[in-house]
Amino acid sequence: MLARHGFRYLVHDFDRATNPASKPPFRLRRAPWFCLVYAERTNEPSPRRSVQFGDLRRVTPISRVFGLDRGTPIDRCYIERFLASQAGDIRGCVLEVADDAYTRRFGGERVTQREILFAPPGHRRATYIADLGAPRALPADAFDCMILTQTLHCIYGIKTAVENCRRALRPGGVLLATLPGISQISRYDMDRWGDFWRLTTASARRLFAEAFGASRVQLGAYGNALAATAFLHGLCAEELEPFELDHVDPDYELLITVRAEKGA
């Protein structure tokens, strides 16, 4: 006996309306007996295999801090892959949010000046205290590169923030940004300044193209069903096999990456 989907395929092959070359040639809508058989066969429940949830059968995550207490957070693994692939852009005067760890790690001797941006006052190492959600928050034409990892989704005025980045870059300067696609809420951020947005490559493309121009924006994404499930539960990158992290499924965008260049 054919399964439900196989039966539908057979019906398509027999119906002259959808397949004129079929044999025997008749129209199914004029054959009530066949319609009854069709309804009976296609309404059968799909075969369902048992799934072993194991440790994941729980309503609370294994870790609420993105797996940081277990190893490298899965999104950070992807962020660092992205920055490594764009290391040549990290040069000259570089602005990074919160600290300069990635500037040092991926910029090396190409960096001539390191700047740190933070919004609330009191950050002892910050060289710029500014809210990217406020218009003209940064000086114009000031930086050769800006690194914003998992930052823009915490700014309600995200369009203003992206425009601020474009304005603050020197001609030919590059913004390297990452944004969450599939992610839990960051409680730390939510309780302090907010956690507002989750994006797809489609929405990110429009957002950055409006500020930089479509031809100057490159989008990417990392993630798959397994990586996303592990990330939501707070498992770390070390708990997955390399091939499980490497596989990219465009329907499961865990992390969105953006490279946007300011025109001359």
Coordinates of C-alpha atoms in Angstrom, one line a residue:
M1 CA 0.0 0.0 0.0
L2 CA 1.2 3.5 -0.8
A3 CA 1.7 6.0 2.0
R4 CA -0.2 9.2 1.9
H5 CA 2.3 11.2 -0.1
G6 CA 2.9 8.4 -2.5
F7 CA -0.9 8.1 -3.1
R8 CA -1.1 11.8 -3.9
Y9 CA 1.7 11.4 -6.5
L10 CA -0.2 8.5 -8.1
V11 CA -3.4 10.6 -8.2
H12 CA -1.5 13.4 -10.0
D13 CA -0.3 10.8 -12.6
F14 CA -3.8 9.6 -13.3
D15 CA -5.6 13.0 -13.5
R16 CA -5.8 14.3 -17.1
A17 CA -6.1 17.9 -15.7
T18 CA -2.6 17.7 -14.2
N19 CA -1.0 15.2 -16.5
P20 CA -2.5 15.0 -20.0
A21 CA -0.3 12.1 -21.0
S22 CA -1.6 9.9 -18.2
K23 CA -3.3 6.6 -18.8
P24 CA -6.2 5.9 -18.4
P25 CA -7.4 9.5 -19.3
F26 CA -10.2 10.7 -17.0
R27 CA -10.9 13.7 -14.8
L28 CA -11.0 12.8 -11.1
R29 CA -13.6 15.4 -10.3
R30 CA -16.0 13.5 -12.5
A31 CA -15.3 10.2 -10.7
P32 CA -17.0 10.4 -7.2
W33 CA -15.9 6.9 -6.2
F34 CA -12.3 7.9 -6.8
C35 CA -12.7 11.1 -4.7
L36 CA -14.0 9.0 -1.8
V37 CA -11.0 6.7 -2.0
Y38 CA -8.7 9.8 -2.3
A39 CA -10.2 11.4 0.8
E40 CA -9.9 8.2 2.8
R41 CA -6.3 7.5 1.8
T42 CA -5.0 11.1 2.2
N43 CA -6.5 11.6 5.6
E44 CA -4.6 8.8 7.1
P45 CA -2.2 9.9 9.8
S46 CA 1.5 10.1 8.8
P47 CA 3.7 7.4 10.2
R48 CA 5.5 8.8 13.2
R49 CA 8.8 7.5 14.5
S50 CA 9.5 7.7 18.2
V51 CA 12.0 10.4 19.2
Q52 CA 14.3 10.0 22.2
F53 CA 14.5 13.4 23.9
G54 CA 16.8 12.3 26.7
D55 CA 18.3 15.2 28.6
L56 CA 16.4 17.7 26.4
R57 CA 13.0 16.7 27.6
R58 CA 12.7 19.6 30.0
V59 CA 11.0 23.0 30.0
T60 CA 14.1 24.9 31.4
P61 CA 17.4 25.2 29.5
I62 CA 20.5 23.4 30.5
S63 CA 22.3 26.7 30.8
R64 CA 20.8 30.2 30.9
V65 CA 24.0 32.0 30.0
F66 CA 24.3 30.8 26.4
G67 CA 26.6 27.9 27.4
L68 CA 29.3 30.2 28.7
D69 CA 29.5 28.1 31.9
R70 CA 30.1 25.0 29.8
G71 CA 32.6 26.3 27.2
T72 CA 32.4 28.4 24.1
P73 CA 28.9 29.7 23.3
I74 CA 27.8 28.4 19.9
D75 CA 27.1 31.9 18.6
R76 CA 30.5 33.1 19.7
C77 CA 32.1 30.2 17.7
Y78 CA 30.4 31.4 14.6
I79 CA 31.2 35.1 15.4
E80 CA 34.9 34.3 15.6
R81 CA 34.8 32.4 12.4
F82 CA 33.3 35.4 10.7
L83 CA 35.8 37.8 12.1
A84 CA 38.7 35.5 11.2
S85 CA 37.4 35.5 7.6
Q86 CA 37.3 39.3 7.5
A87 CA 40.5 39.9 9.4
G88 CA 42.0 42.0 6.6
D89 CA 39.3 44.7 7.2
I90 CA 40.3 45.2 10.8
R91 CA 43.0 47.8 10.3
G92 CA 43.8 51.4 11.0
C93 CA 41.6 53.1 13.6
V94 CA 39.2 50.5 14.9
L95 CA 36.1 51.0 17.1
E96 CA 34.7 48.0 19.0
V97 CA 31.9 47.8 21.5
A98 CA 32.5 47.1 25.2
D99 CA 36.2 46.0 24.8
D100 CA 38.9 45.6 22.2
A101 CA 39.5 41.9 22.5
Y102 CA 38.5 41.1 18.9
T103 CA 40.4 44.1 17.6
R104 CA 43.6 42.8 19.2
R105 CA 43.0 39.2 18.3
F106 CA 42.1 39.6 14.6
G107 CA 43.6 43.0 13.8
G108 CA 47.1 42.5 15.1
E109 CA 49.7 45.0 13.7
R110 CA 47.3 46.3 11.1
V111 CA 45.6 48.3 13.8
T112 CA 47.1 51.7 14.6
Q113 CA 44.5 52.9 17.1
R114 CA 42.0 51.0 19.2
E115 CA 38.8 52.7 20.5
I116 CA 36.1 51.3 22.8
L117 CA 32.5 52.3 22.7
F118 CA 30.1 51.9 25.6
A119 CA 26.7 53.4 26.2
P120 CA 26.3 53.7 30.0
P121 CA 28.9 56.0 31.7
G122 CA 31.4 54.4 34.1
H123 CA 33.2 52.0 31.8
R124 CA 36.9 52.6 32.8
R125 CA 38.4 51.7 29.4
A126 CA 35.8 53.3 27.1
T127 CA 37.1 56.0 24.9
Y128 CA 33.6 56.8 23.6
I129 CA 30.4 57.0 25.7
A130 CA 27.5 57.2 23.3
D131 CA 24.1 55.8 22.5
L132 CA 24.1 54.5 18.9
G133 CA 20.3 54.9 18.9
A134 CA 20.7 58.7 19.1
P135 CA 21.3 60.6 15.9
R136 CA 24.9 61.7 15.3
A137 CA 26.1 59.8 18.4
L138 CA 29.6 59.4 16.9
P139 CA 31.9 61.8 15.1
A140 CA 31.8 61.6 11.3
D141 CA 34.6 60.0 9.2
A142 CA 36.5 58.8 12.3
F143 CA 37.1 55.1 11.9
D144 CA 38.5 52.6 9.4
C145 CA 36.7 49.7 10.9
M146 CA 33.9 49.2 13.4
I147 CA 33.2 45.8 15.1
L148 CA 29.7 45.4 16.5
T149 CA 29.1 41.8 17.7
Q150 CA 25.6 41.0 19.1
T151 CA 25.0 44.7 19.7
L152 CA 22.4 46.2 17.3
H153 CA 19.5 44.0 18.4
C154 CA 19.7 45.7 21.9
I155 CA 19.1 49.1 20.3
Y156 CA 15.4 50.0 19.7
G157 CA 16.4 52.6 17.1
I158 CA 18.3 50.1 15.0
K159 CA 18.0 52.0 11.8
T160 CA 19.5 55.1 13.4
A161 CA 22.3 52.9 14.8
V162 CA 23.2 51.6 11.4
E163 CA 23.2 55.1 9.9
N164 CA 25.4 56.2 12.8
C165 CA 27.9 53.5 11.9
R166 CA 27.9 54.5 8.2
R167 CA 28.5 58.2 9.1
A168 CA 31.3 57.4 11.6
L169 CA 33.3 55.3 9.1
R170 CA 35.9 56.9 6.8
P171 CA 35.4 56.4 3.1
G172 CA 36.3 52.8 2.3
G173 CA 35.9 51.9 6.0
V174 CA 34.1 48.7 6.9
L175 CA 31.5 47.7 9.5
L176 CA 31.6 44.1 10.7
A177 CA 28.4 43.3 12.5
T178 CA 26.7 40.2 13.8
L179 CA 23.0 39.8 14.8
P180 CA 21.0 37.0 16.3
G181 CA 18.6 35.0 14.2
I182 CA 17.5 32.1 16.4
S183 CA 18.3 33.0 20.0
Q184 CA 17.0 33.1 23.5
I185 CA 16.6 36.5 25.2
S186 CA 19.7 37.9 26.8
R187 CA 18.4 38.5 30.3
Y188 CA 21.4 40.6 31.2
D189 CA 20.7 43.0 28.3
M190 CA 17.0 42.9 28.7
D191 CA 17.1 44.1 32.3
R192 CA 19.5 46.9 31.6
W193 CA 18.9 48.5 28.1
G194 CA 16.6 46.0 26.3
D195 CA 16.7 43.1 23.9
F196 CA 14.5 44.2 21.0
W197 CA 15.2 42.4 17.7
R198 CA 15.8 39.1 15.9
L199 CA 16.6 39.3 12.2
T200 CA 16.9 37.2 9.1
T201 CA 19.3 37.7 6.2
A202 CA 16.3 39.2 4.3
S203 CA 15.6 41.9 6.9
A204 CA 19.3 42.5 7.6
R205 CA 19.9 43.0 3.8
R206 CA 17.2 45.7 3.6
L207 CA 18.3 47.4 6.8
F208 CA 22.0 47.8 5.8
A209 CA 21.3 48.4 2.1
E210 CA 19.2 51.4 3.0
A211 CA 22.2 53.0 4.8
F212 CA 25.2 51.7 2.8
G213 CA 23.7 50.8 -0.6
A214 CA 23.0 47.2 -1.7
S215 CA 26.2 46.8 -3.7
R216 CA 28.3 47.5 -0.6
V217 CA 26.6 45.0 1.8
Q218 CA 27.6 41.3 2.1
L219 CA 25.4 39.0 4.2
G220 CA 26.0 35.6 5.6
A221 CA 24.5 33.2 8.1
Y222 CA 25.5 30.2 10.2
G223 CA 23.4 27.5 11.8
N224 CA 21.2 24.4 11.4
A225 CA 18.5 22.7 13.3
L226 CA 20.9 20.8 15.7
A227 CA 23.1 23.8 16.4
A228 CA 20.0 26.0 17.0
T229 CA 18.5 23.4 19.4
A230 CA 21.8 23.1 21.3
F231 CA 22.2 26.9 21.5
L232 CA 18.7 27.4 22.8
H233 CA 19.4 24.8 25.5
G234 CA 22.7 26.5 26.4
L235 CA 25.0 23.8 25.2
C236 CA 28.5 24.9 24.1
A237 CA 30.3 24.5 20.9
E238 CA 32.7 21.9 22.3
E239 CA 29.7 19.6 22.8
L240 CA 29.0 19.4 19.1
E241 CA 31.1 17.7 16.4
P242 CA 32.8 20.0 13.9
F243 CA 30.6 18.8 11.0
E244 CA 27.5 19.5 13.1
L245 CA 28.6 23.1 13.6
D246 CA 29.8 23.5 10.0
H247 CA 26.6 22.5 8.3
V248 CA 24.6 25.5 7.1
D249 CA 20.8 25.2 6.7
P250 CA 19.3 28.5 5.3
D251 CA 16.1 27.8 7.1
Y252 CA 17.8 27.9 10.5
E253 CA 19.8 31.1 10.6
L254 CA 21.2 31.1 14.1
L255 CA 23.7 34.0 13.5
I256 CA 23.5 36.7 10.8
T257 CA 26.8 38.3 9.7
V258 CA 27.2 41.6 7.9
R259 CA 30.1 43.3 6.1
A260 CA 29.1 46.8 5.0
E261 CA 31.6 49.2 3.3
K262 CA 31.2 53.0 3.2
G263 CA 31.6 54.4 -0.3
A264 CA 34.1 57.1 -1.2

